[in-house]
mmCIF file of C-alpha atoms in Angstrom:
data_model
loop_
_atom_site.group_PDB
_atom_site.id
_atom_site.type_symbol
_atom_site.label_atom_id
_atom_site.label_comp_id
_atom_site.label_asym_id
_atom_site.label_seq_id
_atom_site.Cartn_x
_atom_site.Cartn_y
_atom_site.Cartn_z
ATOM 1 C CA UNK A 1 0.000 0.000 0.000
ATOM 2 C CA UNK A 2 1.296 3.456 -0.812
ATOM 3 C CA UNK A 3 0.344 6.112 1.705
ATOM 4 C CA UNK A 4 0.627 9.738 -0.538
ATOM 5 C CA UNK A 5 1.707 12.324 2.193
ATOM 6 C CA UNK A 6 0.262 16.005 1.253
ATOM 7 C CA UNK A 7 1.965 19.053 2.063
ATOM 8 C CA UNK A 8 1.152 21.722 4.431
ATOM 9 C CA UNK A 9 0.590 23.555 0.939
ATOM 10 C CA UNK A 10 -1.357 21.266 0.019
ATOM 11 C CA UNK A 11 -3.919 21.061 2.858
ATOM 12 C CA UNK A 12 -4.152 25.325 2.735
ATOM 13 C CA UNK A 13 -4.335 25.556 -0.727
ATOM 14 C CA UNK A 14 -7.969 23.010 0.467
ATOM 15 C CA UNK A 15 -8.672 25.841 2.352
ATOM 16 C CA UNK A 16 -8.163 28.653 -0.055
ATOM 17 C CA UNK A 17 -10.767 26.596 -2.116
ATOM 18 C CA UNK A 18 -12.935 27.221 0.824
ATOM 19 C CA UNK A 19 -11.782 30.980 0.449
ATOM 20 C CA UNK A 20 -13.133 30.833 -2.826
ATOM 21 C CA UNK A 21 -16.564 29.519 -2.338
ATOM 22 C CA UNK A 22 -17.014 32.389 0.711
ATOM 23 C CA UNK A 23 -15.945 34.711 -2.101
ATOM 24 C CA UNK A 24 -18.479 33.665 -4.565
ATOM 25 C CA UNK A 25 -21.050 33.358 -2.262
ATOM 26 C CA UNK A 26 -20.338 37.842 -0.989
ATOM 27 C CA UNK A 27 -18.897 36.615 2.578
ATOM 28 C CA UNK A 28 -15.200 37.824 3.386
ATOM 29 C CA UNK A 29 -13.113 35.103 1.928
ATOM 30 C CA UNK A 30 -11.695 33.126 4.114
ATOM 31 C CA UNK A 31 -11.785 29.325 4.439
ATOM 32 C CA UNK A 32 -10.223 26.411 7.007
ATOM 33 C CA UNK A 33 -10.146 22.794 6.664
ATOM 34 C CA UNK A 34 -9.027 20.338 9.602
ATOM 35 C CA UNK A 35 -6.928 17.526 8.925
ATOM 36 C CA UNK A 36 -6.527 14.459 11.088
ATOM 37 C CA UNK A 37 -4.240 11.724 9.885
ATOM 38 C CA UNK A 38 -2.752 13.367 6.800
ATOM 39 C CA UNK A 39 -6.585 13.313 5.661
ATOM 40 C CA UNK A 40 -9.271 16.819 5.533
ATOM 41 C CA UNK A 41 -12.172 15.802 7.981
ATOM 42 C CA UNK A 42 -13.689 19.321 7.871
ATOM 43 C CA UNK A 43 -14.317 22.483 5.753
ATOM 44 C CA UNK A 44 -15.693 25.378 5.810
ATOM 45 C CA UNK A 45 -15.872 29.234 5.126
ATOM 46 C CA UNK A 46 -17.286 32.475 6.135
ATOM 47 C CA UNK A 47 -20.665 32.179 6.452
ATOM 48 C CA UNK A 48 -21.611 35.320 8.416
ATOM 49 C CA UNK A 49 -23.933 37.269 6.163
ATOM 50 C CA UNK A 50 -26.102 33.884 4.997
ATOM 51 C CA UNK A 51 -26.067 32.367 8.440
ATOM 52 C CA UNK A 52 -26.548 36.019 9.890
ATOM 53 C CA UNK A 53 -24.354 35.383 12.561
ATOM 54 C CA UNK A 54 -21.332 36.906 14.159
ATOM 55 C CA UNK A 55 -19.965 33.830 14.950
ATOM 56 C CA UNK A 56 -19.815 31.629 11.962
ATOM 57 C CA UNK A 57 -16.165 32.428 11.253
ATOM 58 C CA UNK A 58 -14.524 29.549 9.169
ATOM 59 C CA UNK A 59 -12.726 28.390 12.070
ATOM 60 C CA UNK A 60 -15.581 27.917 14.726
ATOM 61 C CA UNK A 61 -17.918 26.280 11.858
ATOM 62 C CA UNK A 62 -14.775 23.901 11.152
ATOM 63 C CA UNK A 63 -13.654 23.572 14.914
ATOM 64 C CA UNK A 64 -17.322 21.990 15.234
ATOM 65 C CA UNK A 65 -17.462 19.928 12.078
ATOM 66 C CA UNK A 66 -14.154 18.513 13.476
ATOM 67 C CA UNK A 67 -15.502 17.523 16.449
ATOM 68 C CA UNK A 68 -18.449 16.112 15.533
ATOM 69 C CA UNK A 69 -16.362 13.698 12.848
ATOM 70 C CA UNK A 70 -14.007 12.514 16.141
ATOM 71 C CA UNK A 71 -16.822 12.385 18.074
ATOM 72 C CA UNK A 72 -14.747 14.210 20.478
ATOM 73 C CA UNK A 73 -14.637 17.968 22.070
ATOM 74 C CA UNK A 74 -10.661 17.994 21.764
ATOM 75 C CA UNK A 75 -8.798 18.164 18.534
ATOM 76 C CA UNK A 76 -5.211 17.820 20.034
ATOM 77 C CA UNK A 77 -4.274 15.295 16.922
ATOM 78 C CA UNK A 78 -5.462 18.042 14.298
ATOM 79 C CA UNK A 79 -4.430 20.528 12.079
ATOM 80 C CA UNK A 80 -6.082 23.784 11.321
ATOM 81 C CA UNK A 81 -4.967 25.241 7.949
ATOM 82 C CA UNK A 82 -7.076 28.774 7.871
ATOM 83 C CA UNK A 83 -6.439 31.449 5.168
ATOM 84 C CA UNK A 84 -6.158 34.207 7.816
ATOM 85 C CA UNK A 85 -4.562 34.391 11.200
ATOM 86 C CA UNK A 86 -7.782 34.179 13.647
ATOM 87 C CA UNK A 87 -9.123 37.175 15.440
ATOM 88 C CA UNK A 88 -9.616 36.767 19.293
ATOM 89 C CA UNK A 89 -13.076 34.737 18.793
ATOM 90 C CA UNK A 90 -11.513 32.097 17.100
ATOM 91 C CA UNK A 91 -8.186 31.868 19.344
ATOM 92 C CA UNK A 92 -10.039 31.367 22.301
ATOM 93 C CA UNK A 93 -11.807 28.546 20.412
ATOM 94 C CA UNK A 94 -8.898 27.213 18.982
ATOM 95 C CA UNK A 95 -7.327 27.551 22.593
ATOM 96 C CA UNK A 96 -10.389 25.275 24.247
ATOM 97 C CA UNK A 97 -10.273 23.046 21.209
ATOM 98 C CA UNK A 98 -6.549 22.179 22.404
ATOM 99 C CA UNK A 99 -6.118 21.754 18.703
ATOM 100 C CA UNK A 100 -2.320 20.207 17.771
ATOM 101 C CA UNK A 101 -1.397 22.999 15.155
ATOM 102 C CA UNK A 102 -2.498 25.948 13.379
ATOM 103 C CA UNK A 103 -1.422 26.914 10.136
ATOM 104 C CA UNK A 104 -2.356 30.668 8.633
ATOM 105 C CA UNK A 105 -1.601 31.770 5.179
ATOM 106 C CA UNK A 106 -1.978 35.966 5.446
ATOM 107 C CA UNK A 107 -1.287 38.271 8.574
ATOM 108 C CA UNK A 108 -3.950 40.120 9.815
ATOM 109 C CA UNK A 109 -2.949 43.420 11.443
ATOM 110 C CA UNK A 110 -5.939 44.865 12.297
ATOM 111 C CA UNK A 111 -8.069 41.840 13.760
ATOM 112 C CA UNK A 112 -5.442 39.184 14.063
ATOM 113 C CA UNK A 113 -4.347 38.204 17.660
ATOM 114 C CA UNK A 114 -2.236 35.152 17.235
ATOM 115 C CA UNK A 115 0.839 37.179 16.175
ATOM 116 C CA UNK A 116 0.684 39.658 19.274
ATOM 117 C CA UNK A 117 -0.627 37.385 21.896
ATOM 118 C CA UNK A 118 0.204 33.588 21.220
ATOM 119 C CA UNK A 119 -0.438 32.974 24.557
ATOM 120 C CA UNK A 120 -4.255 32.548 24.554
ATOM 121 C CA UNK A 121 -3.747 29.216 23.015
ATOM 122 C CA UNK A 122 -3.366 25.945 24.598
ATOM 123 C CA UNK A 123 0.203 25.466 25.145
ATOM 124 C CA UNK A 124 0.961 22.576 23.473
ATOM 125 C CA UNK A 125 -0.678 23.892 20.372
ATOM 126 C CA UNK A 126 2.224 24.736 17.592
ATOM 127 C CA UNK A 127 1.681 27.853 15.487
ATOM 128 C CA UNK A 128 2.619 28.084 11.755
ATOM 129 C CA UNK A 129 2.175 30.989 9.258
ATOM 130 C CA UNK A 130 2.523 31.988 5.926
ATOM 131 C CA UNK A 131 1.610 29.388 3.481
ATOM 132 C CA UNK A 132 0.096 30.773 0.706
ATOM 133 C CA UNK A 133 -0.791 34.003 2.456
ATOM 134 C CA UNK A 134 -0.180 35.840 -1.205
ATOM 135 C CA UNK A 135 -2.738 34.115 -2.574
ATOM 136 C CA UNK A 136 -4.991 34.709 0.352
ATOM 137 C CA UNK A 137 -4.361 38.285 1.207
ATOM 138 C CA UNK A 138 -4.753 38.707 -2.999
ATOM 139 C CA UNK A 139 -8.785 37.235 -2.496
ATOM 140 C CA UNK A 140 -9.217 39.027 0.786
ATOM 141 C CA UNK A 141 -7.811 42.626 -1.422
ATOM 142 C CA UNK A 142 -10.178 41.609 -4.474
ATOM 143 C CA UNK A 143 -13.447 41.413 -2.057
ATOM 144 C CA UNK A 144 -13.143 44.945 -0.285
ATOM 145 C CA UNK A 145 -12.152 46.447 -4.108
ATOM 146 C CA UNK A 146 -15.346 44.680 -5.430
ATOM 147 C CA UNK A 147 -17.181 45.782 -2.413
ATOM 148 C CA UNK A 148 -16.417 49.232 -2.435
ATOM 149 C CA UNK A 149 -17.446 49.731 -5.941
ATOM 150 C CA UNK B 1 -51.019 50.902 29.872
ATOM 151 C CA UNK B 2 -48.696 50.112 32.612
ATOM 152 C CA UNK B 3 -45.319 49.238 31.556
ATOM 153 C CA UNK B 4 -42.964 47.281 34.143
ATOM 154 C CA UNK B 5 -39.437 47.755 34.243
ATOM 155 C CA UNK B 6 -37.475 44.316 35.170
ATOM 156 C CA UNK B 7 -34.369 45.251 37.543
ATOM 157 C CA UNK B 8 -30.924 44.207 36.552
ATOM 158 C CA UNK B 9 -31.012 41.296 39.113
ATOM 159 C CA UNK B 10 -34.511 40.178 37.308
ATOM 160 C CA UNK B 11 -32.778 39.537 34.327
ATOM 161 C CA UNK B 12 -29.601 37.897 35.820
ATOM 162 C CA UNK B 13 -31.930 35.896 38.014
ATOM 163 C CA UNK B 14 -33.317 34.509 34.277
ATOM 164 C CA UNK B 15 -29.601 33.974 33.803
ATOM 165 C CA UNK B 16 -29.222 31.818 36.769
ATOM 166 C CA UNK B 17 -32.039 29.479 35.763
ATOM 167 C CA UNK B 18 -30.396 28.905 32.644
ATOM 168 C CA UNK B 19 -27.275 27.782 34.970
ATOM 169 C CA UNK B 20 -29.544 25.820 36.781
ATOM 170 C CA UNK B 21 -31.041 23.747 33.992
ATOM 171 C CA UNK B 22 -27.027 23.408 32.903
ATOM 172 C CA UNK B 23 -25.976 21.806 36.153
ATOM 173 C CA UNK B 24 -29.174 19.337 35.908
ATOM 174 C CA UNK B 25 -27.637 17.962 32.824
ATOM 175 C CA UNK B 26 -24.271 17.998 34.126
ATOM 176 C CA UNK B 27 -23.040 20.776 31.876
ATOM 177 C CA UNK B 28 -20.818 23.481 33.955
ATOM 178 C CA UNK B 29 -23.478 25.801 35.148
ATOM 179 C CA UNK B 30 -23.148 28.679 33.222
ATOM 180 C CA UNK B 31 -26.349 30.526 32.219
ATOM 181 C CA UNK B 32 -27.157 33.927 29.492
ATOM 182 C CA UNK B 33 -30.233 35.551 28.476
ATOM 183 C CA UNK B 34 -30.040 38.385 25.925
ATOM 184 C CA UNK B 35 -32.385 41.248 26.606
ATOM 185 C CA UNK B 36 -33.946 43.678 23.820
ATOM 186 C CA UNK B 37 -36.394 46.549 25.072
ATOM 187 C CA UNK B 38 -36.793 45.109 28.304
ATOM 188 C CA UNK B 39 -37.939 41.600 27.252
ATOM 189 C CA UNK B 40 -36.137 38.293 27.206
ATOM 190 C CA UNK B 41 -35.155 37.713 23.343
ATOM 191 C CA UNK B 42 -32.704 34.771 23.733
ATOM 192 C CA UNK B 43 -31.891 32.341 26.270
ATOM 193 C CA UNK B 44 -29.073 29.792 26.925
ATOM 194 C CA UNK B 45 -26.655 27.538 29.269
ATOM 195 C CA UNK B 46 -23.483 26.246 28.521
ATOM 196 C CA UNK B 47 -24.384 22.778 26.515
ATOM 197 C CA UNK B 48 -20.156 21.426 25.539
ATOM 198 C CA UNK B 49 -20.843 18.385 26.547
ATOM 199 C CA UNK B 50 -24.036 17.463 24.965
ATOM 200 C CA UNK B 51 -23.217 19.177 21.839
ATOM 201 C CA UNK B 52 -19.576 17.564 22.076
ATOM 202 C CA UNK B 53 -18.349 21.456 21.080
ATOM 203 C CA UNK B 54 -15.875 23.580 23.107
ATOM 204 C CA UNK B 55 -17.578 26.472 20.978
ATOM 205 C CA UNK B 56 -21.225 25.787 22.850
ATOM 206 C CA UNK B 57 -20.895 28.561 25.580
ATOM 207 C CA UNK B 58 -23.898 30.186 26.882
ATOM 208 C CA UNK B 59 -22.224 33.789 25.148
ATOM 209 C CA UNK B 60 -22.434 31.795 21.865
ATOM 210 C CA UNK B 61 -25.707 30.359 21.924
ATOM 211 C CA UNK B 62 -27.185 33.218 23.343
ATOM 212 C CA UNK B 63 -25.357 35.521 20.283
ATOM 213 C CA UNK B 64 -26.546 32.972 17.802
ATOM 214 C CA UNK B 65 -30.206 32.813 19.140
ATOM 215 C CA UNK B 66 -30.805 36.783 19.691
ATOM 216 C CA UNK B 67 -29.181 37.790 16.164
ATOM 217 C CA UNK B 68 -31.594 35.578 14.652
ATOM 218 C CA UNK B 69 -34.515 36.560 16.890
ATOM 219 C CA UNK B 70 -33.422 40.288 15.401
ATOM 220 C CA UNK B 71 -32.972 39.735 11.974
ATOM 221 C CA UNK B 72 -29.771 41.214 12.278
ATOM 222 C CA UNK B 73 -25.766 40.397 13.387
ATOM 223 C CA UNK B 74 -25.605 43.651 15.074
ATOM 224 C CA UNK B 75 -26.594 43.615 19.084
ATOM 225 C CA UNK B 76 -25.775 47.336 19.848
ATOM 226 C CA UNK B 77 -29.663 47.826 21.380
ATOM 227 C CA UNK B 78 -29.208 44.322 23.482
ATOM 228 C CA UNK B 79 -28.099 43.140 26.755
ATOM 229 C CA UNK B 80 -26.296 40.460 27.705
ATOM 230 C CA UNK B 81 -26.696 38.803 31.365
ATOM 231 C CA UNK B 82 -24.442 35.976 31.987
ATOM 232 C CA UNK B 83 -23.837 34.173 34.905
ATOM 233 C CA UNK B 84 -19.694 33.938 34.764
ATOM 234 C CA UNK B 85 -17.459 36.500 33.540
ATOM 235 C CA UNK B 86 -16.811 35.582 29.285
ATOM 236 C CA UNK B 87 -14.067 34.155 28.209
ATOM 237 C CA UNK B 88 -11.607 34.779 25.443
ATOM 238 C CA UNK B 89 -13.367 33.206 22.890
ATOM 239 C CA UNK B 90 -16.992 34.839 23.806
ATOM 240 C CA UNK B 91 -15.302 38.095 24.693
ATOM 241 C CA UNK B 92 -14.465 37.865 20.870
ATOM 242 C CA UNK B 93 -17.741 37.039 19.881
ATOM 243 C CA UNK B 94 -19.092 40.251 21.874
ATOM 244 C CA UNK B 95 -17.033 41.978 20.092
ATOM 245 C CA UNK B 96 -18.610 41.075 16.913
ATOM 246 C CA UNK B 97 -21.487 41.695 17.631
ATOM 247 C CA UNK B 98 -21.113 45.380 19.396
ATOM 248 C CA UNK B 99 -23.338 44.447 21.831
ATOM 249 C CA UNK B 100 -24.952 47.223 24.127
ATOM 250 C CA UNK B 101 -24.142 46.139 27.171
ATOM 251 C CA UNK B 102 -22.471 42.961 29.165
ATOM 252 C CA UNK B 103 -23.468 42.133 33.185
ATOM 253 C CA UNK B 104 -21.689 38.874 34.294
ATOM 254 C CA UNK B 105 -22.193 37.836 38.033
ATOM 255 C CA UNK B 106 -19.620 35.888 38.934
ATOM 256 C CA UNK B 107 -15.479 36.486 37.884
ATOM 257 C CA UNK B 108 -13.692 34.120 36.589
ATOM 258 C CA UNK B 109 -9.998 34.697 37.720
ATOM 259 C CA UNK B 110 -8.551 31.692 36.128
ATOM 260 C CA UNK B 111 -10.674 32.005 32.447
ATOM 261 C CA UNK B 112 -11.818 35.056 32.380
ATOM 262 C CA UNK B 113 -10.953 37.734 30.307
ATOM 263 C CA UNK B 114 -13.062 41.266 30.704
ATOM 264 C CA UNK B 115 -11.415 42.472 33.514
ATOM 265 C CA UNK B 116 -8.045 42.028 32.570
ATOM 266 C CA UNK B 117 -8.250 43.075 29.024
ATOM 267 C CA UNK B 118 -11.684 45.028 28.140
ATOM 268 C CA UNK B 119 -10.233 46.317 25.530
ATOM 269 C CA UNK B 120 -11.300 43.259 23.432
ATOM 270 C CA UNK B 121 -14.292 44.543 23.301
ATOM 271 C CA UNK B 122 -16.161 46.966 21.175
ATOM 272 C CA UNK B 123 -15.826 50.925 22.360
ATOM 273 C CA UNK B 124 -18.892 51.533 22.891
ATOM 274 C CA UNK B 125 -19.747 48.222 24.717
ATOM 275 C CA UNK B 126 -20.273 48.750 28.424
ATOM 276 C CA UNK B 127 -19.847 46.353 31.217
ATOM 277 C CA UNK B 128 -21.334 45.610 34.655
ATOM 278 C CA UNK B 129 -20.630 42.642 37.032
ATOM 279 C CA UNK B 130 -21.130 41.141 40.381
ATOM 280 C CA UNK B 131 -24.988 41.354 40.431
ATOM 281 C CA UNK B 132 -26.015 37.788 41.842
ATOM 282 C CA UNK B 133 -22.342 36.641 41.843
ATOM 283 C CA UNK B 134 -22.400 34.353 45.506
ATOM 284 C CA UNK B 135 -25.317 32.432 44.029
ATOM 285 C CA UNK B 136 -23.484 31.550 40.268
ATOM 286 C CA UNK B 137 -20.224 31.077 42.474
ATOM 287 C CA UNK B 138 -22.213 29.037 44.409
ATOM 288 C CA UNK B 139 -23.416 26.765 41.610
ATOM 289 C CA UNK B 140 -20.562 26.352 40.350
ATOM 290 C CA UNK B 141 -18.252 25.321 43.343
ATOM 291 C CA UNK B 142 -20.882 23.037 44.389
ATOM 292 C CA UNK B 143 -21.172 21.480 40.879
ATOM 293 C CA UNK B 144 -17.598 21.097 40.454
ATOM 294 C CA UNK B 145 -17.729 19.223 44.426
ATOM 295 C CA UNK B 146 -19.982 17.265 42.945
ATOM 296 C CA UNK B 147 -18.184 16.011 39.920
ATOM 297 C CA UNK B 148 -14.908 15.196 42.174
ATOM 298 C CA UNK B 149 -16.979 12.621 44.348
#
């Protein structure tokens, strides 16, 4: 049996896909997917203007997907791969989710909070950022220029 | 017509019975009710471990409930009464939403994060605490007794 090992690229560009369907669909684009065992067990986008609801970021729709595929609260064997570094909201999920690692492709400056305060997260959860963030921060540029017209 | 104003401890009182019908299904007793014009618009306890979802706070389900009670993501006119002080993750979601105001009873040294960092939350969000705290201390010390027996 051959066992094909994907990249980290690989599992964000899954999530950038998810990006893409946000974008489509007039949310802010940004998408996560959470891997267990080299294998995506859950996607998801921004869904706040359809589901109306500050809190369906990516993340917390996928942190809950995830959990209800393990059948488990805690995700410490997961990945996160999420276009955009999470805001505070999310963290503090991610953080009781005690999920293994978090990948993020762009920076956020303004509502990012993993860059300036890593220590809301579980401490055995391993931070990782910059895949792809081009590509993401390029969608995320290409929604506010749409939306301002 | 005679119009009757509920008291701040009225609506953390509703609060507390939302705690209470947490511990009875052996959820940490956390409790929130979400008030708009002086009426009750969305209730909810803490339900992780029946929804297997470190995301199911009270804060969340109470957000999620009262933004679709409204119509609208935006809580600016609302209240929030909730029995513990937020945490990270629903002093994010607060955030979101801009809610009017937040009263939490009891503080939550250890997990709590309003008093040490308000500035998570929106500017014009204002905050109260400590109404009915010794009864949702209370609660919880004697469900957490409970759970080490």
């Amino acid at each position: 049996m051959e066992i094909e090992l994907y990249s980290h690229e690989y599992f964000m560009n899954e999530a950038l896909k998810q990006a893409k369907i946000a974008f489509e669909e007039g949310e802010i684009p940004v998408g996560a997917v959470i891997v267990s065992k080299n294998r995506v067990i859950a996607k998801a986008y921004n869904q706040t203007e359809k589901l109306n609801d500050v809190t369906a970021h990516a993340e917390m729709l996928a942190i809950t997907s995830a959990a209800n595929y393990m059948g488990a609260k805690y995700l410490n064997e997961c990945r996160l791969y999420v276009t955009l570094e999470p805001c505070v909201m999310c963290g503090g999920a991610l953080f009781w989710s005690q999920v293994g690692e978090i990948h993020y492709g762009a920076s956020d400056p303004k509502r990012g909070y993993l860059q300036s305060n890593p220590s809301i997260l579980h401490p055995k959860t391993k931070v990782f950022s910059g895949s792809l963030a081009l590509e993401s921060e390029q969608l995320l540029l290409e929604f506010f220029k749409k939306l301002r017209k």
